[in-house]
Tab-separated table of C-alpha atoms and ligand atoms in Angstrom:
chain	number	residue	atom	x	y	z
A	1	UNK	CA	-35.196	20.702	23.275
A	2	UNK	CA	-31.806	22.266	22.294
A	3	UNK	CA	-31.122	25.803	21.418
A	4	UNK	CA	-27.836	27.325	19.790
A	5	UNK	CA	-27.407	30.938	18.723
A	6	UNK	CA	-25.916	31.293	15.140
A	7	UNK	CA	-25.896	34.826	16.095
A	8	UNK	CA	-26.800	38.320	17.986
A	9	UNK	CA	-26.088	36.055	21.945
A	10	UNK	CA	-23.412	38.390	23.792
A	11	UNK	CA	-23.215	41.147	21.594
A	12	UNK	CA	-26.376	43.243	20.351
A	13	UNK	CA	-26.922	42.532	16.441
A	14	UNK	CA	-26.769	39.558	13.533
A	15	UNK	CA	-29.523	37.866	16.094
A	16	UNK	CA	-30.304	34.151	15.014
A	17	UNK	CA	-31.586	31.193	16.963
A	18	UNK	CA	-32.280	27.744	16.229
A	19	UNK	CA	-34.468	25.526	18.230
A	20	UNK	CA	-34.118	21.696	17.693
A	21	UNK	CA	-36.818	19.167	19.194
A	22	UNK	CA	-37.252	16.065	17.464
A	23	UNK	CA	-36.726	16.134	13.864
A	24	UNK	CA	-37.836	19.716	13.701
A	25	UNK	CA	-35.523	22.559	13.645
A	26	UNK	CA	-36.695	26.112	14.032
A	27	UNK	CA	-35.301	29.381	13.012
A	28	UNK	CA	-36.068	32.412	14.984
A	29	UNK	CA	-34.588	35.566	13.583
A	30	UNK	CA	-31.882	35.958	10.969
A	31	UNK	CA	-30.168	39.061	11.016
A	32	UNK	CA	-26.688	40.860	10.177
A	33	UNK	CA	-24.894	43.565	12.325
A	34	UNK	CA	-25.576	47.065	10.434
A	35	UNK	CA	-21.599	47.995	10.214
A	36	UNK	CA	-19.677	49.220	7.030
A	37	UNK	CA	-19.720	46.448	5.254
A	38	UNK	CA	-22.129	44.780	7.672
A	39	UNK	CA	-21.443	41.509	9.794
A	40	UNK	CA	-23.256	37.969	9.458
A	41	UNK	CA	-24.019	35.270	11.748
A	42	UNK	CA	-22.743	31.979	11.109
A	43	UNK	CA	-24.222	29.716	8.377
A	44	UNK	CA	-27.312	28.340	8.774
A	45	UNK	CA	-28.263	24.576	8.512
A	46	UNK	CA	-30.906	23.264	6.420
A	47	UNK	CA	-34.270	24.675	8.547
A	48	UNK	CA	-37.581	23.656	8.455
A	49	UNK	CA	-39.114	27.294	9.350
A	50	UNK	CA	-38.085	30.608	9.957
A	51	UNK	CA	-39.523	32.770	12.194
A	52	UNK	CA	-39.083	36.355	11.790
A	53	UNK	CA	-39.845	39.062	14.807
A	54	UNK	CA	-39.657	41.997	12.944
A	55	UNK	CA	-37.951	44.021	10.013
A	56	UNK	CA	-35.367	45.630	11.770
A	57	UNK	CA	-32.120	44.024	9.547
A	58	UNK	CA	-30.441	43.000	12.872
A	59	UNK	CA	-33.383	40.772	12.727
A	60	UNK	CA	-34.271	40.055	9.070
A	61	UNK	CA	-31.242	41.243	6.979
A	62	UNK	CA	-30.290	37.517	6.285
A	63	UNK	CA	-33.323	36.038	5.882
A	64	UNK	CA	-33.265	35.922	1.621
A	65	UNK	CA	-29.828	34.361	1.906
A	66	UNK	CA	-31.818	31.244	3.670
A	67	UNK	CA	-34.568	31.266	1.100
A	68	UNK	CA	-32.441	31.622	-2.013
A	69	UNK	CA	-30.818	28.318	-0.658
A	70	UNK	CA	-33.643	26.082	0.857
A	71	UNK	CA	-37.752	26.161	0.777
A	72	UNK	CA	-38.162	26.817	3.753
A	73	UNK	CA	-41.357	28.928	5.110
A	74	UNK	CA	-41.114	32.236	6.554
A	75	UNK	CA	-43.968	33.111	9.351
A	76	UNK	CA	-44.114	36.916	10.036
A	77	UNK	CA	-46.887	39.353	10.528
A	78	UNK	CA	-48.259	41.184	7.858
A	79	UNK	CA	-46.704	44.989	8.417
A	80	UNK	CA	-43.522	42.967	9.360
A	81	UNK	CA	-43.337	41.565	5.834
A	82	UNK	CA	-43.698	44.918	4.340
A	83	UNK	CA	-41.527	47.153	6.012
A	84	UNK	CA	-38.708	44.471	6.058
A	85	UNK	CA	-39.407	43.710	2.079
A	86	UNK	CA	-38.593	47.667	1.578
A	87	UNK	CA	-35.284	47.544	4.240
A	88	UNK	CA	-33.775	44.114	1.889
A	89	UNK	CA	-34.476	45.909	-1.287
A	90	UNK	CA	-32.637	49.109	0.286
A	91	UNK	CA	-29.504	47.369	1.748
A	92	UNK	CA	-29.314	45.516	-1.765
A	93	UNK	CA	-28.906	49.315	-3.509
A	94	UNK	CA	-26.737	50.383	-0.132
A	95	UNK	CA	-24.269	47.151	-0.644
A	96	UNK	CA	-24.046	48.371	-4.426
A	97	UNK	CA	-23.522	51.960	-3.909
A	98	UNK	CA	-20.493	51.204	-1.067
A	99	UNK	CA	-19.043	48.800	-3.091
A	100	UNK	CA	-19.439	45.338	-1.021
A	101	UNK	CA	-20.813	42.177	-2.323
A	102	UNK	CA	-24.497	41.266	-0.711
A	103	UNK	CA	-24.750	37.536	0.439
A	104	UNK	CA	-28.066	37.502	-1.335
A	105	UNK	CA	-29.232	39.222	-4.477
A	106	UNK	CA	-33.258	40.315	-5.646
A	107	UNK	CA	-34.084	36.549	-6.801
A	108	UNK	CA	-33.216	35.385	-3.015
A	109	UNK	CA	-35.541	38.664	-2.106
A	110	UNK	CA	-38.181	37.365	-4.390
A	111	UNK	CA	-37.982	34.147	-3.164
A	112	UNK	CA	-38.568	34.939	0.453
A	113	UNK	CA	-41.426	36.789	-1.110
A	114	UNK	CA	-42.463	33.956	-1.847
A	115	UNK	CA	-41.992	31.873	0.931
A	116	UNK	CA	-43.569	34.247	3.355
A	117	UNK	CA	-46.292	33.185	5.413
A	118	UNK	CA	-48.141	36.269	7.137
A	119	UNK	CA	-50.040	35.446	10.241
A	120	UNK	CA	-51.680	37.831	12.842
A	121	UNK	CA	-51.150	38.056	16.363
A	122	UNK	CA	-53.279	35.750	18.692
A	123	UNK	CA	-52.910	33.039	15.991
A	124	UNK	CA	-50.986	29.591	16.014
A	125	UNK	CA	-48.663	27.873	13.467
A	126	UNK	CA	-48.180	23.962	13.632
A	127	UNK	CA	-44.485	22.505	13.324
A	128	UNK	CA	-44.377	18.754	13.776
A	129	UNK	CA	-45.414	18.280	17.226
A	130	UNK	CA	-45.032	22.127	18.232
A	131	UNK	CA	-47.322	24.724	18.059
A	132	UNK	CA	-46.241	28.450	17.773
A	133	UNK	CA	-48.343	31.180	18.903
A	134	UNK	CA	-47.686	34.722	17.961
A	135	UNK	CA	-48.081	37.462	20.689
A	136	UNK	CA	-47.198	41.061	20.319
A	137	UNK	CA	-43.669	42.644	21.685
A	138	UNK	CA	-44.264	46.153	21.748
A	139	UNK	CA	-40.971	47.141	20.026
A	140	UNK	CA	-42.452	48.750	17.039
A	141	UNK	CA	-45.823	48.017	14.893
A	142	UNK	CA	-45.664	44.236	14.491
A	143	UNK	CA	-43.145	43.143	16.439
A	144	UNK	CA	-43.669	39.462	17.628
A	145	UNK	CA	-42.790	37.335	20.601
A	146	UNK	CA	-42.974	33.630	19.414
A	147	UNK	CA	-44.960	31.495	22.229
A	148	UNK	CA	-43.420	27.755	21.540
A	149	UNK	CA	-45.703	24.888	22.833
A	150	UNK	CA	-43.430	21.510	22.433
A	151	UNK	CA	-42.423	19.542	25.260
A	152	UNK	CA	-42.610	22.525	27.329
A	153	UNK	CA	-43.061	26.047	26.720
A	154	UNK	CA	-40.578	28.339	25.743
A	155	UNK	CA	-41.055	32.127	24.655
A	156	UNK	CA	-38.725	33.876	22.365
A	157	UNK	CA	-38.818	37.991	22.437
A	158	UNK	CA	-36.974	39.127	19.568
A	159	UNK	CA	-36.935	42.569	20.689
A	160	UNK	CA	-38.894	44.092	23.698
A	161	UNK	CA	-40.892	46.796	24.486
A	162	UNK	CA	-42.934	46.986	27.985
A	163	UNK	CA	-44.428	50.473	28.304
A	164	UNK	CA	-46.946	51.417	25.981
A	165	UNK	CA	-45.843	54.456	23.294
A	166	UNK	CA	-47.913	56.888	21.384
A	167	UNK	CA	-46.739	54.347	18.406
A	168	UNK	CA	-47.893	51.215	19.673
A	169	UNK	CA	-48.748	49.165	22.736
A	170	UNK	CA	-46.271	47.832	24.935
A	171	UNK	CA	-45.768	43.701	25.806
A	172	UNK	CA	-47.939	41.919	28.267
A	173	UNK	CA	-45.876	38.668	30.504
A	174	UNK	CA	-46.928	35.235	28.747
A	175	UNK	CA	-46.191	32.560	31.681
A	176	UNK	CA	-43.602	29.926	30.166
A	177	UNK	CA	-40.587	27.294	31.007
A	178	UNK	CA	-37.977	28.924	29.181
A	179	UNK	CA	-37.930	32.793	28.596
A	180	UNK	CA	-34.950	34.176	25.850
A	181	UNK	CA	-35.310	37.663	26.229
A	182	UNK	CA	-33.305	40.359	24.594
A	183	UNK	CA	-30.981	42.594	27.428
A	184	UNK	CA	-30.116	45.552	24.995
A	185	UNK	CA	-30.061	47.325	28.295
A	186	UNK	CA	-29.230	45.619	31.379
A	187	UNK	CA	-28.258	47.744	33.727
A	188	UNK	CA	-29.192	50.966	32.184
A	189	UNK	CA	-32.886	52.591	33.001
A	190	UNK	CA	-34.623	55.268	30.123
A	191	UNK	CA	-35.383	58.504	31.537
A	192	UNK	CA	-39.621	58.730	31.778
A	193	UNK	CA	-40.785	59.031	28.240
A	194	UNK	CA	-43.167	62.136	28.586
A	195	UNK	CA	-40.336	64.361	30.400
A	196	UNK	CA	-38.238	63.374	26.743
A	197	UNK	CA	-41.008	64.617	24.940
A	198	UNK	CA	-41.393	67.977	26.818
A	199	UNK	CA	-37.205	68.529	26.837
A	200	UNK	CA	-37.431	67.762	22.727
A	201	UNK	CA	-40.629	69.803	22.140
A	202	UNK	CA	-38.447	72.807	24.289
A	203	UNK	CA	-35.741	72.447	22.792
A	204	UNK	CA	-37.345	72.596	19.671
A	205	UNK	CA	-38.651	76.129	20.644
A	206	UNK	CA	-35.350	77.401	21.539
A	207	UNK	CA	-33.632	76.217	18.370
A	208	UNK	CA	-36.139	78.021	16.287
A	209	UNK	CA	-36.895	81.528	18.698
A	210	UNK	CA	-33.155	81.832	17.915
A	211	UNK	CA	-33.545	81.729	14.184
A	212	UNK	CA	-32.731	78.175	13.845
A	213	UNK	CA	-33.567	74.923	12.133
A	214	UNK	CA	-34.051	71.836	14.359
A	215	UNK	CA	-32.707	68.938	11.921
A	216	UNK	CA	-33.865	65.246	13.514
A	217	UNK	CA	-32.250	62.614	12.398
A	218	UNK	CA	-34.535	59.355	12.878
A	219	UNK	CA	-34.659	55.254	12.172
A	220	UNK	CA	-37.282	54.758	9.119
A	221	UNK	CA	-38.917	52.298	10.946
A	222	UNK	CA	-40.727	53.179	14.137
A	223	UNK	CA	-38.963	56.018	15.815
A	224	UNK	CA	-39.866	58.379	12.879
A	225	UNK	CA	-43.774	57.528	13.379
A	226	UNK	CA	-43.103	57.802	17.183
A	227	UNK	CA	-41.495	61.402	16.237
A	228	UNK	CA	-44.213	62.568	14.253
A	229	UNK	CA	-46.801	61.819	16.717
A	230	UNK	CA	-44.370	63.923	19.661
A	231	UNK	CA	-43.812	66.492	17.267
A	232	UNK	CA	-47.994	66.948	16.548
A	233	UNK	CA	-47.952	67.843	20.146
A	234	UNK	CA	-46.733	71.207	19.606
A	235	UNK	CA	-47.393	73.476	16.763
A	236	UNK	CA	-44.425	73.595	14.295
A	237	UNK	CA	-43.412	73.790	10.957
A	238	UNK	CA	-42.548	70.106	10.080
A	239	UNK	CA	-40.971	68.887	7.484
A	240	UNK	CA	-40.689	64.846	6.568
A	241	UNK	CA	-37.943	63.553	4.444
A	242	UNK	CA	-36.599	59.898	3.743
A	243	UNK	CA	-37.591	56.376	4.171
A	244	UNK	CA	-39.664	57.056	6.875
A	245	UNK	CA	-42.441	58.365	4.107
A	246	UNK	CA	-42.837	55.110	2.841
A	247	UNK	CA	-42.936	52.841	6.009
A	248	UNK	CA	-45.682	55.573	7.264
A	249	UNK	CA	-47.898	54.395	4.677
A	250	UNK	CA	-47.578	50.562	5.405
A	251	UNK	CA	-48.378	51.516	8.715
A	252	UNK	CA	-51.393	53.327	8.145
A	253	UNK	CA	-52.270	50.057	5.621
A	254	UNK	CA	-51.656	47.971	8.673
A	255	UNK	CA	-53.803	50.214	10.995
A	256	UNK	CA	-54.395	47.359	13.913
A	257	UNK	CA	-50.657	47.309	14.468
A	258	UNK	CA	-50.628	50.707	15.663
A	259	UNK	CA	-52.070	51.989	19.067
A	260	UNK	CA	-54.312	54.942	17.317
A	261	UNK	CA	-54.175	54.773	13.159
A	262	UNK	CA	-56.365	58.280	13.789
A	263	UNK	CA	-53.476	59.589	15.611
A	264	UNK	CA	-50.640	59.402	13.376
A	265	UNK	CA	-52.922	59.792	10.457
A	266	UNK	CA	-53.310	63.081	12.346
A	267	UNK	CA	-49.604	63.349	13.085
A	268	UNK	CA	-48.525	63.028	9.108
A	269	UNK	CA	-51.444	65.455	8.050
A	270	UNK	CA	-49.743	67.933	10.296
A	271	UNK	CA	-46.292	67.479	8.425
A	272	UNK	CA	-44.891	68.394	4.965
A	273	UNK	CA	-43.128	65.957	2.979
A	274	UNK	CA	-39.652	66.625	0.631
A	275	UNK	CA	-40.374	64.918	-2.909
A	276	UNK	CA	-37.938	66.890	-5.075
A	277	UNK	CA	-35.149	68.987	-4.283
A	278	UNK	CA	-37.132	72.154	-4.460
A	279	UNK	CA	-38.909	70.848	-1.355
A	280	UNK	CA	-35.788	70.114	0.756
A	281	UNK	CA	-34.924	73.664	-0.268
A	282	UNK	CA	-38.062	75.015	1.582
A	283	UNK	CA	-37.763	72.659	4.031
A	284	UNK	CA	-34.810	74.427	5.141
A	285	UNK	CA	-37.374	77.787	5.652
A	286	UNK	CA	-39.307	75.335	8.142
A	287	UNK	CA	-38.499	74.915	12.292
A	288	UNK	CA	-38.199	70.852	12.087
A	289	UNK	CA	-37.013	68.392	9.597
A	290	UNK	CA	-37.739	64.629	10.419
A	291	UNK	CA	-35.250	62.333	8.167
A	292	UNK	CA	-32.984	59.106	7.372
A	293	UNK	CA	-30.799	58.110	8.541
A	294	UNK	CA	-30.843	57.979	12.277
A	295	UNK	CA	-27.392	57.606	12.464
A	296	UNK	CA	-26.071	60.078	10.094
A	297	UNK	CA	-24.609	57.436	7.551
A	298	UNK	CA	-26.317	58.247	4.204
A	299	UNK	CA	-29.677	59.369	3.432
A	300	UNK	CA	-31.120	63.164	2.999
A	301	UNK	CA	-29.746	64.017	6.293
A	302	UNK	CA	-26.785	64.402	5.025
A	303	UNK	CA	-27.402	67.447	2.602
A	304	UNK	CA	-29.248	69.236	5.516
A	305	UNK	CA	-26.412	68.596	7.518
A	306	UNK	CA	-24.232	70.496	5.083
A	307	UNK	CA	-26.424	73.341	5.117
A	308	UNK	CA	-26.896	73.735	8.772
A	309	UNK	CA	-23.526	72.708	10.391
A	310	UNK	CA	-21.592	76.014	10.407
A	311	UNK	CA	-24.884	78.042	11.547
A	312	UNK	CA	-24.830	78.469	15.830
A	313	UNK	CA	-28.728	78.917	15.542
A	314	UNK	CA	-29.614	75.614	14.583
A	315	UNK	CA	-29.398	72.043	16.128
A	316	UNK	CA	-29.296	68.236	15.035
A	317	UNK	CA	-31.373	66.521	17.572
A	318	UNK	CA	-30.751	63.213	17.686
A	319	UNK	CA	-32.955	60.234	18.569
A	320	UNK	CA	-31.729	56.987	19.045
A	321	UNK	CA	-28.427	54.669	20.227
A	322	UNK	CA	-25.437	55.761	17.996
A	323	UNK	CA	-23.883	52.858	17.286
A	324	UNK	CA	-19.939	52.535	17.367
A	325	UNK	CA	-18.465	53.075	13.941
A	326	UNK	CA	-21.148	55.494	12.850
A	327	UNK	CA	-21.175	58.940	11.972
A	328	UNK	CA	-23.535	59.451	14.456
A	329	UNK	CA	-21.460	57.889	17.051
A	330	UNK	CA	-18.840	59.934	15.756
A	331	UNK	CA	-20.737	63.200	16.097
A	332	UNK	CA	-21.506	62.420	19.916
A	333	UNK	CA	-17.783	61.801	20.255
A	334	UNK	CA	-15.866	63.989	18.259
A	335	UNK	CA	-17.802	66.896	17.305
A	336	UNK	CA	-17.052	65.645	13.669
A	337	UNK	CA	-18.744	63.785	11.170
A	338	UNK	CA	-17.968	62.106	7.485
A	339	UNK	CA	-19.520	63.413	4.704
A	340	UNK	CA	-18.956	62.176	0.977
A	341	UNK	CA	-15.456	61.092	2.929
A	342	UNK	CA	-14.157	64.314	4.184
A	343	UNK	CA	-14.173	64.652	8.047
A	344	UNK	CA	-15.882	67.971	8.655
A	345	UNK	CA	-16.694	70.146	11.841
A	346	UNK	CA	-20.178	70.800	13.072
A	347	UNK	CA	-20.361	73.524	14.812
A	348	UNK	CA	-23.798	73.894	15.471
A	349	UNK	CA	-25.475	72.314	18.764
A	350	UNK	CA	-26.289	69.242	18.672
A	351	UNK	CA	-27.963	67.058	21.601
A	352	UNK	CA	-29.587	63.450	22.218
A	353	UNK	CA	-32.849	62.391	23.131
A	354	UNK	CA	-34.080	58.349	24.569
A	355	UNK	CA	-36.665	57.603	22.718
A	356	UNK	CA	-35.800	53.956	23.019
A	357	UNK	CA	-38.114	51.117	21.419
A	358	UNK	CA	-36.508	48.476	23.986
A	359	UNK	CA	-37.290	47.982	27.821
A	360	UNK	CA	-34.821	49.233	30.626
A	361	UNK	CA	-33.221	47.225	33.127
A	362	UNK	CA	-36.327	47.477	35.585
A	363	UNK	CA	-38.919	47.117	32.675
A	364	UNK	CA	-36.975	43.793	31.823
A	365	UNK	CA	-37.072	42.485	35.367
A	366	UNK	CA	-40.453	43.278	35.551
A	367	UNK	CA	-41.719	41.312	32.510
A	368	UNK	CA	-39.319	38.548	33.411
A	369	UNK	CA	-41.017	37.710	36.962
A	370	UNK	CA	-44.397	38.369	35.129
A	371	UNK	CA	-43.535	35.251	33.187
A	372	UNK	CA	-42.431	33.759	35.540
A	373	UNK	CA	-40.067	30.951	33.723
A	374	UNK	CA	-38.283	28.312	35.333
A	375	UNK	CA	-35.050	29.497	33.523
A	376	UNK	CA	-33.934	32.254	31.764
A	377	UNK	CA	-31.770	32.823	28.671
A	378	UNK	CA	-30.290	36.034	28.389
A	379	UNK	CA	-29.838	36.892	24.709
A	380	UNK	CA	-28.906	40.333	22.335
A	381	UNK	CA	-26.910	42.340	24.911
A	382	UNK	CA	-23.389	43.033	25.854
A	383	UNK	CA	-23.928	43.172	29.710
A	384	UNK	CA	-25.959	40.279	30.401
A	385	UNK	CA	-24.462	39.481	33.496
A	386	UNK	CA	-25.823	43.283	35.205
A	387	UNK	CA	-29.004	41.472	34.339
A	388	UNK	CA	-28.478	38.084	35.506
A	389	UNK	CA	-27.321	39.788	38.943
A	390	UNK	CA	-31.294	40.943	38.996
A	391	UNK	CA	-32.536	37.757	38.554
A	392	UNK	CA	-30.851	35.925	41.314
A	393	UNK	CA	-33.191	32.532	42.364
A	394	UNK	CA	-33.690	32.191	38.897
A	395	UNK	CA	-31.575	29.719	36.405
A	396	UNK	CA	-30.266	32.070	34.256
A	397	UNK	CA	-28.080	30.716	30.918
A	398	UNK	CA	-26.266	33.966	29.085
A	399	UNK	CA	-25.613	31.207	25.571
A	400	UNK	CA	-22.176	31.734	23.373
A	401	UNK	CA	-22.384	31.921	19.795
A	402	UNK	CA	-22.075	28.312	18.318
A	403	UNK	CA	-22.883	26.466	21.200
A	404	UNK	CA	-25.409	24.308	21.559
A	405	UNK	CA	-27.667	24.265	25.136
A	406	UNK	CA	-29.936	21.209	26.217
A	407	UNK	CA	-33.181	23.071	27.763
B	501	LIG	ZN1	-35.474	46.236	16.604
């Protein structure tokens, strides 16, 4: 069996892997690295399957460019399918409205449409003389580790949650030969998830007993549902704006993907939601306003952003990794952020909260001995090697992009 990594190996983004044995070749992610314009992995060859591990776009974002150019079948879960259908569509319109050319247009969309196979967890898909078996990650609702039984067994994470969230349930080990697992962060350990959720629900109560409007920037796809279901823990005045809206409803369509479909069926009944612009103008008379984008570039959080920047009372609480080049990075950084390409002050607090989707350093080394593989490759990170140091005993293989490795 030989691997090589088109993308997404030493650096955390534009994740694709293909997996040769025989005359098979196998896809495993296809992704692109969410800059301004974004970044691709290299060019794919022809592929006899794709395997997709979720809709995140550092995951899927490339995935019509393969099926606008070959027939190939695309195995994903069904909630997968749907929330990354909705992401494609939206970089398509994101693409047009900054003014860079997509590598795929809707007919390539439509086509992997097409070409998508959906298939449940616990179930197995035949490729030549391999069988894949789908097992779940615990990333975010859907998220798949692919279980690959050829000449030996090899599991591939995509991207990996171990603890178990209000949002969904976290990965079990799944013994194997070969384990790629994602390293987002090696070396680095989250803080413990409920004392998060007590310092956000406090702060919370500070921002608003001093008059102010807690603005929460969040990711569409996952860490707005695992917001909503924090937030419902305390008794505010919520507000719910953005994409986030529509992936809660696939959820709630997909309910055995999520730990407790009562529970964040609660959550949203507990939260009002911005249609028009009227709304966003009373959501600005409520305590807490959940929206897009997570990292400050585009979306309604902008416009609230403008409104609450110069006022000392309010915060924007953010709630995930800032990556470099964003506005949210820039925020953290400079106290300043871009909007509609003026550099502007905020002078309002503003703090950040873990609420990571992806296992810490110890969470990793856990799972890793609970699989127990005879060698490890060490995949989506940019300090593999403070991981590899953990793992010592172990053949570890940290893979270059465009290089192919004889497992
Ligand atoms: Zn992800």
């Amino acid at each position: 069996m030989d691997i090589q990594f088109l993308g997404g190996a030493s650096e955390v983004g534009r994740l694709g892997m293909l997996l040769r044995q025989g005359p098979e070749t196998l896809l495993f992610d296809y992704g692109v690295l969410p800059k301004d314009p974004p970044q691709y992995p290299l060019k794919a060859p022809p592929v006899d399957i794709v395997f997709v591990s979720h809709a995140h776009l550092d995951h899927s974002g490339m995935v019509p460019w393969i099926c606008g150019r070959q027939d190939a079948n695309v195995i994903l879960t069904p909630v997968t399918s749907n929330v990354a259908d909705l992401l494609l569509e939206d970089s398509l319109k994101i693409a047009d409205m900054e003014g860079y050319e997509s590598p795929f247009d809707d007919a390539d969309i439509q086509a992997t449409r097409r070409n998508s196979r959906t298939v449940d967890f616990g179930e197995t898909v035949d490729v030549g003389s391999m069988e894949v078996t789908l097992h779940s990650a615990g990333h975010i609702p859907g998220a798949t580790m692919f279980e690959v039984n050829g000449n030996q067994t090899t599991l591939f994470t995509g991207d990996l949650h171990t603890l178990t969230t209000d949002l969904v349930r976290g990965a079990k080990p799944v013994p194997c030969d070969t384990l790629v697992v994602e390293s987002t962060y090696a070396g680095r350990n989250h803080p413990d998830r409920l004392k998060t959720q007590y310092e956000f629900l406090r702060k919370i109560e500070e921002v608003n007993r001093r008059g102010g409007l807690a603005l929460v920037p969040a990711f569409a796809v996952g860490r707005t549902q695992d917001i909503l279901l924090t937030l419902a823990k305390g008794k505010f005045d919520v507000w719910l704006d953005g994409m986030g809206k529509t992936v809660n409803g696939i959820y709630l369509h997909n309910p055995e993907y999520i730990r407790s479909a009562k529970d964040l069926k609660h959550a949203m009944g507990r939260v009002r939601v911005v249609h028009t612009a009227h709304g966003a103008r009373q959501a600005m008379q409520g305590e807490v306003i959940v929206t897009t984008s997570g990292m400050l570039d585009g979306g309604p959080v902008i416009r609230y952003i403008e409104e609450i920047r110069e006022d000392p009372r309010s915060a924007i609480l953010l709630t995930g990794y800032q990556v470099e080049g964003t506005n949210g990075r820039r925020l953290v950084e400079e106290g300043v952020v871009d909007i509609h390409g003026v550099d502007v002050k905020i002078q309002c607090e503003w703090q950040k909260f873990d609420f990571s989707s992806h296992a810490g350093h110890n969470d990793l080394v856990r799972f890793i001995e609970g699989c127990d593989p005879q060698r490890v490759v060490l995949m989506h990170g940019d300090n593999r090697e403070l991981l590899a140091e953990a793992l010592e005993g172990r053949e570890v293989l940290m893979p270059v992009e465009g290089q192919w490795y004889s497992l």
